[in-house]
XYZ file of C-alpha atoms in Angstrom:
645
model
C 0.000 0.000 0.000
C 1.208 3.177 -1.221
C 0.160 6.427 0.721
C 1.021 9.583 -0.079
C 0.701 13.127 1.066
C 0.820 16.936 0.328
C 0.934 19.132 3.380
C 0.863 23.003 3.235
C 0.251 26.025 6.342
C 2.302 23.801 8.550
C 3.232 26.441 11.200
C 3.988 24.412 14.595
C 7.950 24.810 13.590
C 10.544 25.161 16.475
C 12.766 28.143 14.823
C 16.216 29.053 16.167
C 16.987 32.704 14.768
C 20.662 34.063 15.940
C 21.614 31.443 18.366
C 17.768 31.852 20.003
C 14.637 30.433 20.027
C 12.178 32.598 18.390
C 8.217 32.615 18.148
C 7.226 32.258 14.450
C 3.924 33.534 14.988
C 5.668 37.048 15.098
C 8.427 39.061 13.349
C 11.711 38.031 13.581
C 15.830 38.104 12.074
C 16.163 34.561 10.612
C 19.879 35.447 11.298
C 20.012 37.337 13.844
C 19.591 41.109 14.277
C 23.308 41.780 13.081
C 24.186 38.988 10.870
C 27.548 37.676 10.247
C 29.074 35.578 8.424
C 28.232 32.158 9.481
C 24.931 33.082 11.129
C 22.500 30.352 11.080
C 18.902 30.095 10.687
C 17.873 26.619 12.213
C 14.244 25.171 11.205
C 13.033 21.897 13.341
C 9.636 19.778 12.883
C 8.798 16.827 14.653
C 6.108 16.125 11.778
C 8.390 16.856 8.684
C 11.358 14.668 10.398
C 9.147 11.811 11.529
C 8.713 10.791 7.730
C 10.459 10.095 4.321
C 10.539 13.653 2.498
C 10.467 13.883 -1.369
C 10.039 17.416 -1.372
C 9.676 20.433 1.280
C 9.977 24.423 0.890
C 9.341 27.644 3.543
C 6.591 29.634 2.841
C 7.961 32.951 3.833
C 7.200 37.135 4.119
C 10.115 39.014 3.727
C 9.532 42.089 5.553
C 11.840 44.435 2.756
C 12.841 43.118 -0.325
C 15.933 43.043 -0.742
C 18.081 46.016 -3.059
C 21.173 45.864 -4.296
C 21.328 49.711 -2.721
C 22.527 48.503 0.468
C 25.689 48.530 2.585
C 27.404 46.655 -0.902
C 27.957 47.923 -4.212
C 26.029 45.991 -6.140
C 26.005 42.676 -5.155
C 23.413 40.272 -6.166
C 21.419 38.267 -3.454
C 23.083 35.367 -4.806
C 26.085 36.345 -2.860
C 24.139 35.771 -0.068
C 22.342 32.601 -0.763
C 22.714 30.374 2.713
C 23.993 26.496 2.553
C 22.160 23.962 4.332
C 22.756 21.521 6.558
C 20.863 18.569 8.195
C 21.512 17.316 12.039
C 21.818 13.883 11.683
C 23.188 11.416 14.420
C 23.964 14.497 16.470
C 26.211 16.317 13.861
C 25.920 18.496 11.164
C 26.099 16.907 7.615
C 26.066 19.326 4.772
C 24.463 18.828 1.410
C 27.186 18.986 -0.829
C 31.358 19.922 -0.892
C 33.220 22.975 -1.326
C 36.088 23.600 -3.567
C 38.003 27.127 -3.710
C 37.937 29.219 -6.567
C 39.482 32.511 -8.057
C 36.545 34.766 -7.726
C 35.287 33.714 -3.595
C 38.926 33.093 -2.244
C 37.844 33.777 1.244
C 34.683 31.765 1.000
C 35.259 29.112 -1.264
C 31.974 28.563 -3.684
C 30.079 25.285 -3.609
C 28.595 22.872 -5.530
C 25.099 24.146 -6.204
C 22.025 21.414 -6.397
C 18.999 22.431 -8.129
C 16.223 24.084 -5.705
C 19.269 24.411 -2.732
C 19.587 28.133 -3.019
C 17.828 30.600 -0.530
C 16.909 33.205 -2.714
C 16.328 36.837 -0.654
C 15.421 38.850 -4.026
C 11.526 38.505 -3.674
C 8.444 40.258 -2.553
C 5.434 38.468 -0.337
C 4.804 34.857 -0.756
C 8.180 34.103 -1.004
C 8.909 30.385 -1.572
C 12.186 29.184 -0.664
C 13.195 25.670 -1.233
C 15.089 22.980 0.413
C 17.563 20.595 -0.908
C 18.039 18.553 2.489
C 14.328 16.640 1.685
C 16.360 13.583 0.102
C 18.194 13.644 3.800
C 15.563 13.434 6.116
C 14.648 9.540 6.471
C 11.408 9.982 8.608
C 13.340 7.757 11.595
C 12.888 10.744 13.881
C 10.125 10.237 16.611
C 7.353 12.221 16.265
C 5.788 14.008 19.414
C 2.775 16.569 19.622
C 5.375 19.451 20.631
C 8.612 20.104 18.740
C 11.987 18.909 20.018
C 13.800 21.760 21.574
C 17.158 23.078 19.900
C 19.655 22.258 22.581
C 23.133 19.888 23.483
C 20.889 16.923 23.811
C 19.323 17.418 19.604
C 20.559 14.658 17.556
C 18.222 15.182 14.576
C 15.004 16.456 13.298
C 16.789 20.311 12.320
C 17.755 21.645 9.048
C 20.442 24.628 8.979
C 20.728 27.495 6.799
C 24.182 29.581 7.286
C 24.848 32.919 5.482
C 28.182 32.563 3.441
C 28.812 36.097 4.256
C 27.736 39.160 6.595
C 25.559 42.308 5.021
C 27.856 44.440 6.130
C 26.322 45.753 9.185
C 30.094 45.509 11.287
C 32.165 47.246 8.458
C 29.085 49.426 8.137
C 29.379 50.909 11.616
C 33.355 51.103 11.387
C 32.596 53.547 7.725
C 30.176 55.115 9.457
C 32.383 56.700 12.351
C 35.214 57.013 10.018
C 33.068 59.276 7.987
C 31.562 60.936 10.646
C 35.445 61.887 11.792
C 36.187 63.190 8.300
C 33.037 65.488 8.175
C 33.775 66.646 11.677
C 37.397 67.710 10.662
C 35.507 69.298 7.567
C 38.111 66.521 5.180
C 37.052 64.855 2.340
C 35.730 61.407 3.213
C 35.869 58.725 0.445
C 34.068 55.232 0.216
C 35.676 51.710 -0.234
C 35.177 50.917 -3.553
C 32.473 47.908 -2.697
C 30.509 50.216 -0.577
C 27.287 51.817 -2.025
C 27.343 56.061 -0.734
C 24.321 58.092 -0.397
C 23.649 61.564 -1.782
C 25.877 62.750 0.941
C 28.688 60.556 0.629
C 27.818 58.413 3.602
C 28.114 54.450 3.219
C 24.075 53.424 3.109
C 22.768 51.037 6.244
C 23.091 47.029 4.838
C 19.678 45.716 4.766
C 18.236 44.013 7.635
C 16.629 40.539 6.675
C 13.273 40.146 8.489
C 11.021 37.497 8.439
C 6.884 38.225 9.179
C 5.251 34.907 8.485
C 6.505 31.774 7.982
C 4.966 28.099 7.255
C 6.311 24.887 5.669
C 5.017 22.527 3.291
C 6.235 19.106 2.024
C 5.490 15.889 0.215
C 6.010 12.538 1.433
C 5.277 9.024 0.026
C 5.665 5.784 2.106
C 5.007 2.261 0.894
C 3.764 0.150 3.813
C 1.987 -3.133 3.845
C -1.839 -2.499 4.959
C -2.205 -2.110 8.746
C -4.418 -0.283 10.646
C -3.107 2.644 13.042
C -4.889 3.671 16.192
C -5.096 7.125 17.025
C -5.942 7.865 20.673
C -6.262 11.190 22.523
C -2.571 12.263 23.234
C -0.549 9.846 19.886
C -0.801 7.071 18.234
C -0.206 3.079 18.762
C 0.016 0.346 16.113
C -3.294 -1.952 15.057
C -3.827 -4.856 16.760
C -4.546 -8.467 15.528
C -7.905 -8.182 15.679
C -8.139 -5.520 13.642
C -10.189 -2.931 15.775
C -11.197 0.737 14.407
C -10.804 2.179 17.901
C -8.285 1.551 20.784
C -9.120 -0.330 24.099
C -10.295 2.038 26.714
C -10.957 -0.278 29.699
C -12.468 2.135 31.982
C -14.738 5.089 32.397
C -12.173 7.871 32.684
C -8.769 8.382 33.624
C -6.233 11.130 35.022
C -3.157 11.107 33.155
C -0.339 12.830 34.564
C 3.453 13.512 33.274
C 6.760 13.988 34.914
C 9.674 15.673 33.503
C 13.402 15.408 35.015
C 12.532 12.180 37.229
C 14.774 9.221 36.998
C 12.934 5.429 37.088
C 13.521 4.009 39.533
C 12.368 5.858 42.743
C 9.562 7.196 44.609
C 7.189 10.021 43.418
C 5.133 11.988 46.044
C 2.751 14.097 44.913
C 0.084 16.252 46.801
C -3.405 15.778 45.629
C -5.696 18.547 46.325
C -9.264 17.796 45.558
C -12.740 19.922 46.098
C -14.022 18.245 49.232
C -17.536 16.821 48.526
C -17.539 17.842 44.647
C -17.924 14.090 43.684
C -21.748 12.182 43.204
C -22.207 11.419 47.054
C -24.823 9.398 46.304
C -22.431 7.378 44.413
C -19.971 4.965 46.004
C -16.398 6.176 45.025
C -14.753 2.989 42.922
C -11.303 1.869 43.430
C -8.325 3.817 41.177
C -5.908 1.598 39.501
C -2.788 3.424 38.853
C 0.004 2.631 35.893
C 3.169 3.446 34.475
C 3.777 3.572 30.598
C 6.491 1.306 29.418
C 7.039 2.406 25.733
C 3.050 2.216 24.469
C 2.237 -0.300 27.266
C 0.659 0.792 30.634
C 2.092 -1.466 33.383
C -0.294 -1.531 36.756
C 1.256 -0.659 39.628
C 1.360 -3.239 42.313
C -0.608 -2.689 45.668
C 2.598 -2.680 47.903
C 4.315 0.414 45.195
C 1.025 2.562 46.252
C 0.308 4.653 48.988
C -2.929 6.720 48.557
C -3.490 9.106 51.469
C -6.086 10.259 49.482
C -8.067 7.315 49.949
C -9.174 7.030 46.175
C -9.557 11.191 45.984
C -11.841 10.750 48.487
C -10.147 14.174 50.088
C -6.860 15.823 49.929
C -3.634 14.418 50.744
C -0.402 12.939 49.760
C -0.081 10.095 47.038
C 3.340 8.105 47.426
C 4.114 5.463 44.195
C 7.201 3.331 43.724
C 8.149 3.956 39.843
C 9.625 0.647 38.437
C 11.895 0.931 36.113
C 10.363 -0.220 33.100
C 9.144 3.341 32.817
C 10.960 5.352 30.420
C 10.147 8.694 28.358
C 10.004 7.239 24.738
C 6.346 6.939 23.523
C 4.040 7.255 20.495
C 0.590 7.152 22.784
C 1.591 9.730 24.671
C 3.783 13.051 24.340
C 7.305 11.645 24.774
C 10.033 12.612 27.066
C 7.816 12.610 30.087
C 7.238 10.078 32.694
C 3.583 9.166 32.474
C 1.260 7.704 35.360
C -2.299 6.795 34.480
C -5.090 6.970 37.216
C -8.228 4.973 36.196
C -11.724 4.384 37.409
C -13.479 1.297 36.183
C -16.495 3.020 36.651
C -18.126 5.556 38.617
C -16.125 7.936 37.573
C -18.458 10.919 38.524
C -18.308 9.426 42.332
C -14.943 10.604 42.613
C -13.773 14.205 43.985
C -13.283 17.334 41.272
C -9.643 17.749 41.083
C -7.884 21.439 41.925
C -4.082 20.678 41.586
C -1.088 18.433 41.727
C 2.113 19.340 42.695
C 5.118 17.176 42.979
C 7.873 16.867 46.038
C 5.021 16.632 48.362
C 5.757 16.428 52.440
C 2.985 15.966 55.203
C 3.941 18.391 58.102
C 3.131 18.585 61.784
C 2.623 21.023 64.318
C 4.913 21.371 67.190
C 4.062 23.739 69.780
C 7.030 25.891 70.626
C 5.235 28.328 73.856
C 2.414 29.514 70.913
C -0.577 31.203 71.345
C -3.298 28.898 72.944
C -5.730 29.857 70.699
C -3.612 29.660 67.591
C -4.678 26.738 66.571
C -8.298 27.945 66.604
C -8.347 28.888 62.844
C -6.466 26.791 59.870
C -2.903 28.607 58.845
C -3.618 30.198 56.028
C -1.745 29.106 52.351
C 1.563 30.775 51.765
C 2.519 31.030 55.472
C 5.103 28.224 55.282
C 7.920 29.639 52.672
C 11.328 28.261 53.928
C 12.795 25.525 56.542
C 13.665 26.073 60.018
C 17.192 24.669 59.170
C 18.089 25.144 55.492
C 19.105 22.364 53.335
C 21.120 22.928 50.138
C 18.975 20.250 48.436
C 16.309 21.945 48.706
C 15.531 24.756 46.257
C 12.590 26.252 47.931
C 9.361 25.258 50.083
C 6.145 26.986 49.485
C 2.168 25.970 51.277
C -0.156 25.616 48.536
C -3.514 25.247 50.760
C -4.456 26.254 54.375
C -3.397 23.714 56.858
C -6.296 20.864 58.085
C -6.866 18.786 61.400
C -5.884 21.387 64.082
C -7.762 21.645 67.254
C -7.237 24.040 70.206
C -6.106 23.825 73.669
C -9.038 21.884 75.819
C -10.622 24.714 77.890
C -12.255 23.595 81.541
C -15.882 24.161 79.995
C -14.735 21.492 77.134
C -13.130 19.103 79.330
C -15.906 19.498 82.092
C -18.556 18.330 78.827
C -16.671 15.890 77.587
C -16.248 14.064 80.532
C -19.421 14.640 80.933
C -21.024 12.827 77.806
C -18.264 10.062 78.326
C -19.911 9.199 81.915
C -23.162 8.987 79.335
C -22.704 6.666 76.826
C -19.414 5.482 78.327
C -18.062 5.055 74.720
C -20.750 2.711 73.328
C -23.192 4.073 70.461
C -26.899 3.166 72.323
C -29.065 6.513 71.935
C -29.274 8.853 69.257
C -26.911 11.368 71.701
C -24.758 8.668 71.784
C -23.645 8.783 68.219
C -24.062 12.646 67.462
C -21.574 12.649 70.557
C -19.464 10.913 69.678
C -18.613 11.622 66.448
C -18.534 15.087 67.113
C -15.572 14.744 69.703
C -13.682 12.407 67.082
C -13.964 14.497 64.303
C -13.326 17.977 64.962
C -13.540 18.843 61.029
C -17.453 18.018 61.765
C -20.014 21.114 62.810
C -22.348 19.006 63.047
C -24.462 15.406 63.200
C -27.368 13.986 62.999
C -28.538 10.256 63.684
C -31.823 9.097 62.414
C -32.844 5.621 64.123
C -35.267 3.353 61.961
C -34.163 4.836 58.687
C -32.681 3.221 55.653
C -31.188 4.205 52.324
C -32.963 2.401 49.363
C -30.577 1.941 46.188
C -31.438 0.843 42.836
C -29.068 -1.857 40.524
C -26.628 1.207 39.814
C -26.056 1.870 43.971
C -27.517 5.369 43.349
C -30.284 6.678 46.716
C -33.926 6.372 45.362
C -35.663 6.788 48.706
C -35.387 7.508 52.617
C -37.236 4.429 54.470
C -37.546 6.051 58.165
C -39.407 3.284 59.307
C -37.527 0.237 59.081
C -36.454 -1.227 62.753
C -32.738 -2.155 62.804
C -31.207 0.902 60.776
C -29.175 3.609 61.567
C -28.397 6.314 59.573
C -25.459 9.337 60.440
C -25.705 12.221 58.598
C -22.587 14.650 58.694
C -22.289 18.338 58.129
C -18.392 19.533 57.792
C -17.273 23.254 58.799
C -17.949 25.289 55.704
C -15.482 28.235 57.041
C -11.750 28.341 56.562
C -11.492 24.915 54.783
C -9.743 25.196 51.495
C -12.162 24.185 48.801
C -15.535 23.454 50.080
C -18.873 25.417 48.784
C -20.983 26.952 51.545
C -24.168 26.286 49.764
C -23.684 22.573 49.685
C -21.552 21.531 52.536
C -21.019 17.791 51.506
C -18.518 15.595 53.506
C -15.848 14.067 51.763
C -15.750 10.541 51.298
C -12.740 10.186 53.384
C -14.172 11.378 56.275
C -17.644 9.478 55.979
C -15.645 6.142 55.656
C -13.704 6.927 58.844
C -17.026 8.387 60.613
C -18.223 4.800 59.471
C -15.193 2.569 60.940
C -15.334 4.826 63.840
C -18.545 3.761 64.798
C -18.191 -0.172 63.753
C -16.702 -0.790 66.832
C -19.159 1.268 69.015
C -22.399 -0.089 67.950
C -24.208 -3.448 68.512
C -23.600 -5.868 66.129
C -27.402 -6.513 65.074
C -26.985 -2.472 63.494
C -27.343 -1.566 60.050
C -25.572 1.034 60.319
C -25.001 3.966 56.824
C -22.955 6.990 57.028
C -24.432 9.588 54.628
C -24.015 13.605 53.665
C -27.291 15.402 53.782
C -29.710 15.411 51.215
C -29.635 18.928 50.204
C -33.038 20.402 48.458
C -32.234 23.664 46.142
C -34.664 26.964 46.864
C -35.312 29.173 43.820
C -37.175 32.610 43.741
C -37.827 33.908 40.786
C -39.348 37.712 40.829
C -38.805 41.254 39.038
C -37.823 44.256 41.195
C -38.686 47.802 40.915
C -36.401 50.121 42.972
C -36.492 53.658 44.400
C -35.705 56.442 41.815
C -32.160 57.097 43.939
C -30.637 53.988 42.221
C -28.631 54.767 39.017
C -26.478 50.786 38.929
C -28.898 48.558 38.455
C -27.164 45.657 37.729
C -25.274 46.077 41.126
C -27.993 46.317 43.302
C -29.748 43.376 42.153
C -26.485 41.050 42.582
C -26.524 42.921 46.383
C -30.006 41.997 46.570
C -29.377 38.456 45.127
C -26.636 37.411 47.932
C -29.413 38.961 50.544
C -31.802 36.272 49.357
C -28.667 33.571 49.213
C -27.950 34.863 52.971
C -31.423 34.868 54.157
C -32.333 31.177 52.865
C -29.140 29.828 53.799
C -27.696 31.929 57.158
C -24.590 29.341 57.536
C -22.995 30.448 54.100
C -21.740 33.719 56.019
C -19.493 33.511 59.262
C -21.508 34.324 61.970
C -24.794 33.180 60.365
C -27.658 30.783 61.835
C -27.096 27.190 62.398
C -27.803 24.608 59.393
C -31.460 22.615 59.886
C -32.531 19.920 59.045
C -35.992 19.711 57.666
C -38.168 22.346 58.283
C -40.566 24.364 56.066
C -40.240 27.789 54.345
C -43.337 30.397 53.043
C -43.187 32.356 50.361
C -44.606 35.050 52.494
C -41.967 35.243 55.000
C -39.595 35.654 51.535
C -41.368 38.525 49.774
C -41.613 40.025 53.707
C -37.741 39.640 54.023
C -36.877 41.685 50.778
C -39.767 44.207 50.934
C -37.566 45.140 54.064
C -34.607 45.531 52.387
C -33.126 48.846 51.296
C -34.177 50.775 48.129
C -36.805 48.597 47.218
C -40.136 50.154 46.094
C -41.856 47.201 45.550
C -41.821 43.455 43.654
C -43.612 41.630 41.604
C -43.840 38.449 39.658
C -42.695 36.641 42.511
C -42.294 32.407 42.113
C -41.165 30.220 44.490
C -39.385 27.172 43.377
C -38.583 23.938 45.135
C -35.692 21.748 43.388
C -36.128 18.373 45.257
C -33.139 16.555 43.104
C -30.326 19.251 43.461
C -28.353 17.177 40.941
C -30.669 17.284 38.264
C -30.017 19.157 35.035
C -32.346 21.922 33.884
C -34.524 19.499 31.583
C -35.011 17.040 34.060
C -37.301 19.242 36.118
C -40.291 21.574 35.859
C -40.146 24.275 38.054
C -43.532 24.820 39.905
C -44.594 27.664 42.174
C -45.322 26.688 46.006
C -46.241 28.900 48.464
C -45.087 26.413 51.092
C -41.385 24.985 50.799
C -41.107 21.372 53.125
C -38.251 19.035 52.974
C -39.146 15.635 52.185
C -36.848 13.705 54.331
C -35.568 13.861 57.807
C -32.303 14.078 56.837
C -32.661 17.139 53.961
C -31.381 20.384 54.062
C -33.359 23.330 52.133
C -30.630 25.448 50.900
C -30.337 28.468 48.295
C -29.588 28.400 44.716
C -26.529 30.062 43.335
C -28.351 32.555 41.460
C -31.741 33.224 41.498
C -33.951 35.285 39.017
C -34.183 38.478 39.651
C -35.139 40.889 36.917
C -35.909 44.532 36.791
C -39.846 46.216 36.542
C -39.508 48.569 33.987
C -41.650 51.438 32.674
C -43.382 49.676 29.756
C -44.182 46.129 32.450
């Protein structure tokens, strides 16, 4: 099979202008802003170098044409065309010999091959084109991003080299020496090869400037029929069984690279996730993790994996033992990286929304060195940690992404006196609904606050996902958690859900607290969105509309849900809510006239999408569980009452 192909507008080329990377998307000196003789213009592309190359050229705009009015008298561009060269096996090979000659003694003149030359004597759409396509034998790996131009380059770059300078040096040397002569009112004369001006002067040597750039080049490859499979980041090889599309066994996956680590040794990395972002009415599935051995992921063994993170169920600090096999050279993936692949079979939605990852990760510990009692009464705040104690060359520098987590203050008498207290109660056994609010709350100081429902049951349908709240069914035991919404580092006041971590440690916590003959669930809430939806007219003082009603919107947000704001009411469960008391609450508020139009909406589901339910005006808002939690929406519709409504 024969396949062949005619590219053109390829502009993702790594270009080294003057000894310097430059960005081809903008204007810039193929040779440098002064160039010499010798200066090289240096073209890479993974894609051209990654195949057999009959034919390729440079698309290029020449920002001046160039004149033979310049620093020279009269030279041609020819004298300037640049010889190539190709990097190949880490050293410059050029495309044909040089032999001296009478006319270039200093240079030498070479042994021109057609279509070779670099011609500079054109206007826009300049095509220049390139004799090294018969050298390029497509063995070069090809990776989404170009190679960079550095020591470590041992192909994929063509080089262009000027023969000779424009005359810019020898231009400023005549250019003083002239300015001398006129100063000292004597006669200056030009070198015989140097253009003058009206004045006399030696003229400025043009200035070669490239403004847009692109390649294009043919390629033909004969290839017995196989089947390539293209997957998100590169590209792997058919398989047997001839399948269109690759082999994705699982419902998503985090894929993560590592540049400058050496297989093998241990990667920490610190995994910050949004606490209670995930499904929670999903059970979070177990991650497999895996290394990429060429195009073959390799699963990590259970004893190379420690996952403080507890399957993202919250923050914390992944540990993995990197075998060996893994290397940097890939066609799946982008190569030259380290890749680790983080899968969930299914469930993927379960799992926590991911903020950041940051390598070098250390858990540290508070040690109290004669601090302030109560300064351990509010998280530290991220950025507070910035260098060691005792410095340590190895280490370059230390910075605190997050706040800190899992502080608790000095025991005052009234704390001690209630604790002992409750533990003369239940005496550390789970019997009475006190009991287990108790002591989970003493455990867990990340908690505000619980609730235990006796006789009530989660039902689940085939999937795991809650369909109902039984309350009356003898035997069961449901704990419902609500986390501090204030100074934690990711969690949204609106929906304060517990992270999975946490619920699976309330859970163990309990285990071995409760009666055996228990069914015993550890749940978040079941939070149930509240929507108004009304127009507002205000008083005639008001000139920024739009700002008031965002003011007037977090008013609403404040008064249905008090606990969003420090110092607000306490979180309820259950409960009703009138419209009345709603339209009373922003009648009272400032610079209202009046309102009209005014819905009430009840979103039972909070999860569901905006076609999955009808909104419907209540007057009376009720939560339809024991353990549900009316909260405010985000945003809520609030329009203006204008003159023509």
């Amino acid at each position: 099979m024969t396949l062949r192909a005619e590219v053109s507008g390829l502009k993702n080329l790594m270009i080294v202008a003057g000894g310097a990377t430059v960005d081809p998307t903008k204007p810039f000196a193929p040779f440098g802003p002064q160039p010499r003789a010798n200066a090289a213009f240096i073209v890479g592309s993974s894609e051209v170098f990654s195949k057999p190359i009959e034919a390729w050229r440079l698309n290029v705009d020449w920002q001046a044409q160039y004149s033979q009015t310049g620093y020279y008298w009269k030279l041609s561009a020819d004298y300037f065309n640049p010889y190539e060269a190709v990097l190949a096996g880490g050293r410059w090979q050029p495309l044909d010999d040089w032999e001296l000659a009478d006319r270039h003694p200093g240079r030498g003149t070479r042994k021109q091959q057609p279509g070779t030359d670099i011609h500079l004597d054109v206007e826009k759409d300049a095509t220049i084109e390139l004799g090294s396509a018969k050298l390029i034998d497509g063995l070069t790996r090809q990776t989404l991003d170009n190679s960079p131009f550095d020591s470590s380059a041992i192909s994929g770059f063509v080089r262009m080299a000027l023969p000779r300078s424009f005359g810019h040096a020898e231009f400023v040397r005549e250019n003083a020496r002239a300015l001398i002569y006129l100063a000292r009112e004597k006669k200056y004369a030009v070198p015989t090869n140097v253009n003058p001006d009206s004045q006399g002067m030696p003229r400025a040597p043009y200035d070669p400037m490239i403004t847009r750039i692109e390649a294009s080049y043919e390629t033909e490859r004969e290839e017995a029929e196989s089947f390539v499979l293209l997957h998100s980041f590169g590209i792997s090889g058919g398989t047997a069984n001839g399948r269109l599309f690759p082999s994705l066994p699982f419902e998503g996956a985090l894929l993560i690279g590592v540049a400058d680590f050496a297989a093998p040794a241990r990667l920490t990395l610190l995994v910050q996730v949004a606490d209670g972002s995930g499904d929670p009415l999903k059970q979070a599935p177990d991650l497999e993790f895996a290394v990429l051995d060429g195009d073959t992921w390799k699963v990590l063994e259970r004893q190379n994996i420690d996952d403080k993170t507890m399957n993202f169920a919250a923050s914390g600090v992944l540990g993995l033992n990197i075998p060996e096999v893994a290397d940097t050279t890939h066609n799946v993936m982008p190569a030259g990286l380290h890749w680790i692949r983080i899968a969930a079979p299914r469930d993927a939605d379960a799992l926590n929304r991911l903020l950041s990852v940051a390598a070098q990760a250390a858990r540290v510990a508070f040690v109290d060195s004669g601090n302030d009692p109560a300064f351990l009464e509010t998280p530290l705040a991220a950025g507070s940690i910035s260098k060691l104690v005792i410095s340590d060359v190895a280490i370059k520098n230390v910075s605190q992404p997050y706040n800190s987590f899992g502080g608790r203050p000095r025991e005052t008498p009234d704390a001690f006196a209630t604790r002992v207290s409750e533990r003369l109660r239940h005496k550390d056994r789970a019997v009475t609904m006190f009991d287990y609010e108790a002591l989970v709350l003493e455990a867990f100081p990340s908690l505000y606050r619980v609730k235990c429902l006796n006789t009530t049951e989660l039902k689940r349908n085939e999937h795991a996902v809650i369909t109902a709240d039984d309350e009356l069914m003898p035997g069961a035991v449901t704990v419902v958690t609500v986390p501090w919404t204030h100074g934690g580092n990711a969690r949204d006041p609106l929906r304060p859900y517990t992270d999975q971590a946490t619920l699976t440690a309330v859970d163990r916590f309990l285990r071995s607290r409760i009666s055996p003959f228990v069914r015993l669930e550890v749940q978040n809430p079941k939070f149930e969105e509240v929507k108004v939806d009304f127009k507002v007219k205000f008083t005639p003082e008001i000139g920024d509309i739009a700002f008031y009603i965002d003011e007037l919107n977090k008013a609403v947000i404040d008064f249905l849900t008090p606990w969003a704001r420090v110092g607000g009411g306490e979180v309820a469960f259950g409960g009703r809510l009138w419209k009345s008391s709603i339209i009373d609450f922003i009648e009272e508020q400032p610079h209202i006239d009046f309102i009209t139009d005014f819905r009430l909406y009840h979103k039972i589901d909070i999860a569901a999408a905006a076609g999955e339910w009808s909104p419907i005006d209540v007057e009376v808002i009720e939560a339809t569980t024991a353990r549900s939690i009316l909260v405010s929406a985000a945003r809520h519709a609030i329009g203006e009452v204008t003159d023509g409504a």
